[in-house]
PDB file of C-alpha atoms in Angstrom:
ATOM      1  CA  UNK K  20     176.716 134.090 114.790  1.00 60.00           C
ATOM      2  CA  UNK K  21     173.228 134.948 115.684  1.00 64.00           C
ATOM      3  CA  UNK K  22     171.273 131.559 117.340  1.00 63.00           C
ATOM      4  CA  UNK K  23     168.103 133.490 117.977  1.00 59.00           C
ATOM      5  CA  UNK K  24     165.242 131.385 116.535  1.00 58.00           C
ATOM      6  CA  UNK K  25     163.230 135.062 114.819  1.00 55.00           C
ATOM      7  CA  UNK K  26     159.600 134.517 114.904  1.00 54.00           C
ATOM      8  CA  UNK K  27     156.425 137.027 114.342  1.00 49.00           C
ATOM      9  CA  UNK K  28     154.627 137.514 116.695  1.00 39.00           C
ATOM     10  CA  UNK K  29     151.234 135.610 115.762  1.00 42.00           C
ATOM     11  CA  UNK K  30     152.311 131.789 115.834  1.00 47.00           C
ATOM     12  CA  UNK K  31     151.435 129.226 118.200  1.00 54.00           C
ATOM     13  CA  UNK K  32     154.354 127.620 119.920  1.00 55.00           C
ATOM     14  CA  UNK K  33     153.436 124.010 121.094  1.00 56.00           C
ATOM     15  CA  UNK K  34     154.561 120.819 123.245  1.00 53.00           C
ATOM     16  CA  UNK K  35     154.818 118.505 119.921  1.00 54.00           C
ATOM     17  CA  UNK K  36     153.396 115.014 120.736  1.00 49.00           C
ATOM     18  CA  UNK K  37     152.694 114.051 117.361  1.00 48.00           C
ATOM     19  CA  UNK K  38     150.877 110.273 116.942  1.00 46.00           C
ATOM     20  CA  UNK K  39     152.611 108.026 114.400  1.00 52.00           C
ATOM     21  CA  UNK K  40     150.897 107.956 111.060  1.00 58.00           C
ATOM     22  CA  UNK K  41     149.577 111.066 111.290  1.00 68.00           C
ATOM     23  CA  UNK K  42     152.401 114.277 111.253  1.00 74.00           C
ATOM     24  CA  UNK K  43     150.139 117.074 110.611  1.00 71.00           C
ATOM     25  CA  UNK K  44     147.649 116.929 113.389  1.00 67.00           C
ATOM     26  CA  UNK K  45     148.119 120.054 115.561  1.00 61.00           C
ATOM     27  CA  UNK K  46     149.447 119.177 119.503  1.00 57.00           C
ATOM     28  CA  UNK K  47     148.537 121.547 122.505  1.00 51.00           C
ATOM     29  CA  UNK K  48     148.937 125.063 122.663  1.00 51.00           C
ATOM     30  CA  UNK K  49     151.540 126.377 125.600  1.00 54.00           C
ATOM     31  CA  UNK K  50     150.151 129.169 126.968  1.00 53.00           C
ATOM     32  CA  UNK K  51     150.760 132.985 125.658  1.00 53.00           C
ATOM     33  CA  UNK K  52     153.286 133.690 128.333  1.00 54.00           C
ATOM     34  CA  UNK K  53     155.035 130.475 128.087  1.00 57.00           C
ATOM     35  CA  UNK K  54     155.302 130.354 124.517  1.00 55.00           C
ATOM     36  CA  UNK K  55     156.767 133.975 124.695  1.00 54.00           C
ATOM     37  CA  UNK K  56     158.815 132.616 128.126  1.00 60.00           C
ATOM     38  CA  UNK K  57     160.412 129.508 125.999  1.00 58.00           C
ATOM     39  CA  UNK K  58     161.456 131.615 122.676  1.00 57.00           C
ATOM     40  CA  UNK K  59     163.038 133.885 124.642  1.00 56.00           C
ATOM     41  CA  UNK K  60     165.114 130.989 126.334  1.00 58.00           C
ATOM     42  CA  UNK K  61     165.832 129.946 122.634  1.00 57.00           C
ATOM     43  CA  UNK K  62     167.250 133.687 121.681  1.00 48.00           C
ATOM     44  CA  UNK K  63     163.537 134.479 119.904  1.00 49.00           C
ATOM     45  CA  UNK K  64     162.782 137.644 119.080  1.00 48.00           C
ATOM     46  CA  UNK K  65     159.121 138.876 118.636  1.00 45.00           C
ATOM     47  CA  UNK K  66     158.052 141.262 115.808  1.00 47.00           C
ATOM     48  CA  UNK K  67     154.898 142.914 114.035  1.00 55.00           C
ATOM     49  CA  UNK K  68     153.268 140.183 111.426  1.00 79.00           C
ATOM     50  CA  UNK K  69     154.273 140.778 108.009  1.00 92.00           C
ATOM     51  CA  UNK K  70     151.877 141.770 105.498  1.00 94.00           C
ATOM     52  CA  UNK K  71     151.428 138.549 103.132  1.00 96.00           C
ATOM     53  CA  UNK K  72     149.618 140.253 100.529  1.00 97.00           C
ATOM     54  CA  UNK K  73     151.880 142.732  99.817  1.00 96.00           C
ATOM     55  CA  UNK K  74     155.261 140.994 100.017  1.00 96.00           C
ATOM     56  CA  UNK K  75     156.660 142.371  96.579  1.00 97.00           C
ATOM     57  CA  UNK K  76     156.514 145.833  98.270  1.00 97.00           C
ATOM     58  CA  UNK K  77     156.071 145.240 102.083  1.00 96.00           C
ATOM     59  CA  UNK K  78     159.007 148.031 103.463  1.00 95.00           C
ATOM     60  CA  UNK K  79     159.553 145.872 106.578  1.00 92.00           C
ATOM     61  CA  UNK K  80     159.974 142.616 104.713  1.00 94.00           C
ATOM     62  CA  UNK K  81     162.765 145.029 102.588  1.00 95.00           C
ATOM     63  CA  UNK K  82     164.097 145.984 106.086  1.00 93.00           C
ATOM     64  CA  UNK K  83     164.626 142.823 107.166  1.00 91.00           C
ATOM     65  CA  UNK K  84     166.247 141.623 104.224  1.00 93.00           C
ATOM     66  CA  UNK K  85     168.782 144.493 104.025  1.00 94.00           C
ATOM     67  CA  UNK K  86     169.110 144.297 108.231  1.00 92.00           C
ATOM     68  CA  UNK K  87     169.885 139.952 107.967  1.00 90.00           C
ATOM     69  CA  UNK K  88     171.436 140.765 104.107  1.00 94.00           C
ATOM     70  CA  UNK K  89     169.209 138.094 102.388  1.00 94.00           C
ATOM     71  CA  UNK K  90     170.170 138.441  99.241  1.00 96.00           C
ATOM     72  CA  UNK K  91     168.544 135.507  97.536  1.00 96.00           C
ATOM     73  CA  UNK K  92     164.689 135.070  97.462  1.00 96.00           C
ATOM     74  CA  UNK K  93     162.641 132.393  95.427  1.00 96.00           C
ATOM     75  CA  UNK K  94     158.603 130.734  95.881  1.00 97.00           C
ATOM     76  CA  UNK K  95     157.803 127.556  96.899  1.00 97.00           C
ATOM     77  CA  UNK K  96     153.911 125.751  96.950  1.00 98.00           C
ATOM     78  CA  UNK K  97     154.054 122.715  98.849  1.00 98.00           C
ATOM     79  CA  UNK K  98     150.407 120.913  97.885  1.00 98.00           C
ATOM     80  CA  UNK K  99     149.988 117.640  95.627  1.00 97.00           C
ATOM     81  CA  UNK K 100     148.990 119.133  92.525  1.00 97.00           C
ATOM     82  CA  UNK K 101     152.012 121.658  92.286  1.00 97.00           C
ATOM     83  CA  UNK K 102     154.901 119.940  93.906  1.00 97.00           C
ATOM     84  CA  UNK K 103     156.670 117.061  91.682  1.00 97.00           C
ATOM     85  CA  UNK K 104     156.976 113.783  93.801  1.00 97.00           C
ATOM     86  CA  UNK K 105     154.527 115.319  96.341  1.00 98.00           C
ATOM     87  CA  UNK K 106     154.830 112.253  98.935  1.00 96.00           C
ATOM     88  CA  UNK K 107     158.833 111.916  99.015  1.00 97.00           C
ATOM     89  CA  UNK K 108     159.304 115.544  99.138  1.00 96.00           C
ATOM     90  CA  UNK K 109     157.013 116.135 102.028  1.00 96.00           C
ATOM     91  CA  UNK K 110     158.850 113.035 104.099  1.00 96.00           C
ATOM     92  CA  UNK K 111     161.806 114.315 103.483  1.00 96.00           C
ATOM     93  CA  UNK K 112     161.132 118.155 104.874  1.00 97.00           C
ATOM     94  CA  UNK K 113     159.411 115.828 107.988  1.00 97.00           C
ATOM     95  CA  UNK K 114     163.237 114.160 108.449  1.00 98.00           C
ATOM     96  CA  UNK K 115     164.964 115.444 111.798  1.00 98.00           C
ATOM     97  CA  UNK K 116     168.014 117.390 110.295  1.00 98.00           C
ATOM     98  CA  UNK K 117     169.546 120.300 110.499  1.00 96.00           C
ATOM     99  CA  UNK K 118     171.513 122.824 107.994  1.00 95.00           C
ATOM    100  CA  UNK K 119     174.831 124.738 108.199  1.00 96.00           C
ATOM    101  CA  UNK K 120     173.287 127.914 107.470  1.00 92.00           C
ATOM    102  CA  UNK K 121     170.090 129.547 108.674  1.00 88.00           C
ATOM    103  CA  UNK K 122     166.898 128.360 107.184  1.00 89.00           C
ATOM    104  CA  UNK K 123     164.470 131.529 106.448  1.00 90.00           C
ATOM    105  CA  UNK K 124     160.325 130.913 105.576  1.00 92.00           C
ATOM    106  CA  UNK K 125     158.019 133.849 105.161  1.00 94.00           C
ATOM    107  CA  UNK K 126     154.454 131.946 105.046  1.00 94.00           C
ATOM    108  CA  UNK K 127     152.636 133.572 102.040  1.00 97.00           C
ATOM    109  CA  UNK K 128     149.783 131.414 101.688  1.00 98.00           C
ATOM    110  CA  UNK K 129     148.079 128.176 103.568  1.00 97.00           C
ATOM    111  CA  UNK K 130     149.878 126.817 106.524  1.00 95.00           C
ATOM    112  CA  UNK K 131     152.055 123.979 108.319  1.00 94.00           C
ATOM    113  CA  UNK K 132     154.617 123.587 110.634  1.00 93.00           C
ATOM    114  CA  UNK K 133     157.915 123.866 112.319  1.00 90.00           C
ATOM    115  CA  UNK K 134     159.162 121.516 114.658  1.00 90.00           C
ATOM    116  CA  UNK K 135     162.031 121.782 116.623  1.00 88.00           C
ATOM    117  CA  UNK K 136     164.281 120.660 119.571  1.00 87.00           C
ATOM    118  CA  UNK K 137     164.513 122.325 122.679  1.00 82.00           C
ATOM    119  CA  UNK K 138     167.574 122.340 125.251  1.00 82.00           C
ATOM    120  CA  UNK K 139     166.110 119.048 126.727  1.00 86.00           C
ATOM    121  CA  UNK K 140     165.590 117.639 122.966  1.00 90.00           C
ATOM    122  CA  UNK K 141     162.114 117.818 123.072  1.00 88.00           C
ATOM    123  CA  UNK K 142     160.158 118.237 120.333  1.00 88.00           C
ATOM    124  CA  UNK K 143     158.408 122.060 120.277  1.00 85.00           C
ATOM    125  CA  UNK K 144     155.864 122.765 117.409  1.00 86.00           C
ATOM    126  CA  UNK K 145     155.523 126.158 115.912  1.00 86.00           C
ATOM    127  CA  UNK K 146     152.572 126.727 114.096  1.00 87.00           C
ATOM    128  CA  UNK K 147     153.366 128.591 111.040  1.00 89.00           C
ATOM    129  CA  UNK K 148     150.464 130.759 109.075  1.00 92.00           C
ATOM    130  CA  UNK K 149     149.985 133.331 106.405  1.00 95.00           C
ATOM    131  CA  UNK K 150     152.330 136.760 107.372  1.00 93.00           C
ATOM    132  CA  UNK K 151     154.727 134.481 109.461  1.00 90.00           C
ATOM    133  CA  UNK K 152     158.471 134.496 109.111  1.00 89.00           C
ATOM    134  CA  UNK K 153     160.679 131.896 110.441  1.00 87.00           C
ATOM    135  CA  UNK K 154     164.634 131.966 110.973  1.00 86.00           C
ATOM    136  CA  UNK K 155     165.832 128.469 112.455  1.00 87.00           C
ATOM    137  CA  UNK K 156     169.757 129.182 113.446  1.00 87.00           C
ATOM    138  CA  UNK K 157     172.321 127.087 111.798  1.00 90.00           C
ATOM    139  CA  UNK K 158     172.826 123.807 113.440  1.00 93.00           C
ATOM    140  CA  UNK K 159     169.065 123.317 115.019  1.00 91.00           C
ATOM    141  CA  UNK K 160     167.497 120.169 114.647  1.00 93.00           C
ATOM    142  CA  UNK K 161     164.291 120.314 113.185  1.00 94.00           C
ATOM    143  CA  UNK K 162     161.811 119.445 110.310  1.00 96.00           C
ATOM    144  CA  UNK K 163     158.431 120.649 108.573  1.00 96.00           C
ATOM    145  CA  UNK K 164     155.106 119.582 107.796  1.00 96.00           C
ATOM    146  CA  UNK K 165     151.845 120.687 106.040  1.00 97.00           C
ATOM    147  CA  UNK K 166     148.636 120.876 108.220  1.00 96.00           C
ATOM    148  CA  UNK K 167     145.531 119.610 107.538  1.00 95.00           C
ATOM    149  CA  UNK K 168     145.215 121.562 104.592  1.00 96.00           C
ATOM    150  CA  UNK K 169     148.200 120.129 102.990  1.00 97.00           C
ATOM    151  CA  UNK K 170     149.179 123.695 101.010  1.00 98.00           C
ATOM    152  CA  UNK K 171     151.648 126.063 102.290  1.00 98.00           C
ATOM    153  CA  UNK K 172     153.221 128.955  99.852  1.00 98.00           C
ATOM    154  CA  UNK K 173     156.247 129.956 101.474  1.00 97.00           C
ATOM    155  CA  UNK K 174     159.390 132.607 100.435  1.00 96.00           C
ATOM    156  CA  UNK K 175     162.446 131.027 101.228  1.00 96.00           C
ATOM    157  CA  UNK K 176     165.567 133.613 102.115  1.00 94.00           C
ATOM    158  CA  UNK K 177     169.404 133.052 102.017  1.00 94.00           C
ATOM    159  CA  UNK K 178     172.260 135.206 102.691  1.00 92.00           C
ATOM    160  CA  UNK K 179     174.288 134.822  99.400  1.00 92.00           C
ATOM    161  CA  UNK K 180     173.587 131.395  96.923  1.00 90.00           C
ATOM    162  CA  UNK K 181     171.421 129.289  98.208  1.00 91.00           C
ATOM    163  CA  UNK K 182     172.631 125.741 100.320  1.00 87.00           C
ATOM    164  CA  UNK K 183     169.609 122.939 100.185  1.00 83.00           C
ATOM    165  CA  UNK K 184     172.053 120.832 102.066  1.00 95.00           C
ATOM    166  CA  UNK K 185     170.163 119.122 105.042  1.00 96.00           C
ATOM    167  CA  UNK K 186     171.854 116.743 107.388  1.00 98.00           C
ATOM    168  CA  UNK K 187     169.911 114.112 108.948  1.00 98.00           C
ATOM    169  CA  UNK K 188     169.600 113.550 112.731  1.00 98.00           C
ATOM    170  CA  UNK K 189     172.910 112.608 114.241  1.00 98.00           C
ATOM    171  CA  UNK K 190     175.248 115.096 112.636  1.00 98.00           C
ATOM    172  CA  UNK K 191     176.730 116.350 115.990  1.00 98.00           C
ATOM    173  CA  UNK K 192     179.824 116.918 114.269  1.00 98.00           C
ATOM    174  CA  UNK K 193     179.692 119.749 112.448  1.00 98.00           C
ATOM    175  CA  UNK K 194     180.776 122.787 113.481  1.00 98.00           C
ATOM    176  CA  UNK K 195     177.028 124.362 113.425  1.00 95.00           C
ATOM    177  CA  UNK K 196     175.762 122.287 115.728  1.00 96.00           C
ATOM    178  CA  UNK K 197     178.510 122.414 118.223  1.00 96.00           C
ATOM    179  CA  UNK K 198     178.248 126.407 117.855  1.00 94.00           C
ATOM    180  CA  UNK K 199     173.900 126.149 118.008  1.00 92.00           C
ATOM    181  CA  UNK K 200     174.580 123.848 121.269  1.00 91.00           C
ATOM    182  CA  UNK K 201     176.820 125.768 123.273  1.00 91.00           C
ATOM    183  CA  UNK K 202     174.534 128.651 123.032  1.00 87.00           C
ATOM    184  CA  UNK K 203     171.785 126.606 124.153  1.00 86.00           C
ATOM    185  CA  UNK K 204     173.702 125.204 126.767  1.00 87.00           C
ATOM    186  CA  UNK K 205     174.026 129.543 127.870  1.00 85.00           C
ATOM    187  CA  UNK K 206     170.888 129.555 128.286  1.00 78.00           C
ATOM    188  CA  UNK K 207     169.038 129.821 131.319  1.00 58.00           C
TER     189      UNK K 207
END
């Protein structure tokens, strides 16, 4: 099982300090080689920014499909006017949880965030923009939130029928997150 969080190469990794009240305010950058230093540690894996524009016929999006065999593909707009109950929806994605399988975004359009645990369960904000792809391992906490912007237009991947199954923060006993923390306890 691969427990490499996959990132392109353009998004800003942060220390997450988020106020109360207010989950889509940016936190501070790390610096470049930290940020590179810390997704390393977390089995990241850089690559070349996707082309956004072109999804339907990018050749490297198709690689990376056939490579990770994501077989099933749909759209999603996050932003008040085209998701239905806007408010719920977007504090539930912001609920610590995790899922049994990996959770793929490709950000077509507008921009939010990833955050997620590190091996001393800190929170760690990725910045997530137009051309970025995301692949959180099974059994990583995490959650999601719009910027300021509040729009995001994001391709969500699966390998095989898709599981919207999340499991809210403590769910140490499944099997994925045993597996997702004895690789981070690997680590260096």
């Amino acid at each position: 099982m691969d427990f490499g969080v996959w990132v392109c190469v353009c998004v800003c990794v942060c220390v997450c300090a988020t106020l109360p009240g207010n989950q889509s305010l940016n936190t501070r950058k790390l610096p470049q080689g930290l940020a590179e230093e810390w997704l390393w540690k977390v089995g990241g894996e850089n690559h070349r920014q996707l082309d956004a524009d072109k999804y339907e016929t990018d050749p490297t999006l198709a690689q990376i499909r056939r490579d990770r065999s994501y077989s099933w593909m749909d759209i999603i707009t996050i932003c008040r006017d085209k998701l239905p109950n806007f408010k719920e929806k977007i504090q539930i994605f912001y609920t610590e949880h995790l899922h049994l399988d990996e959770e793929i975004r490709y950000i077509l359009d507008g921009s939010g965030y990833f955050d997620i645990r590190d091996k001393d369960d800190r929170w760690i904000r990725i910045s997530m923009e137009k051309g970025d792809m995301i692949t959180l391992p099974a059994g990583i906490y995490h959650r999601f939130t719009l910027d300021e912007k509040n729009y995001v237009k994001a391709m969500r991947l699966f390998v095989g029928e898709p599981v919207w199954t999340a499991y809210n923060r403590p769910a140490e006993h499944f099997s994925a997150r045993k597996q997702y923390v004895k690789f981070l306890e690997q680590t260096v």
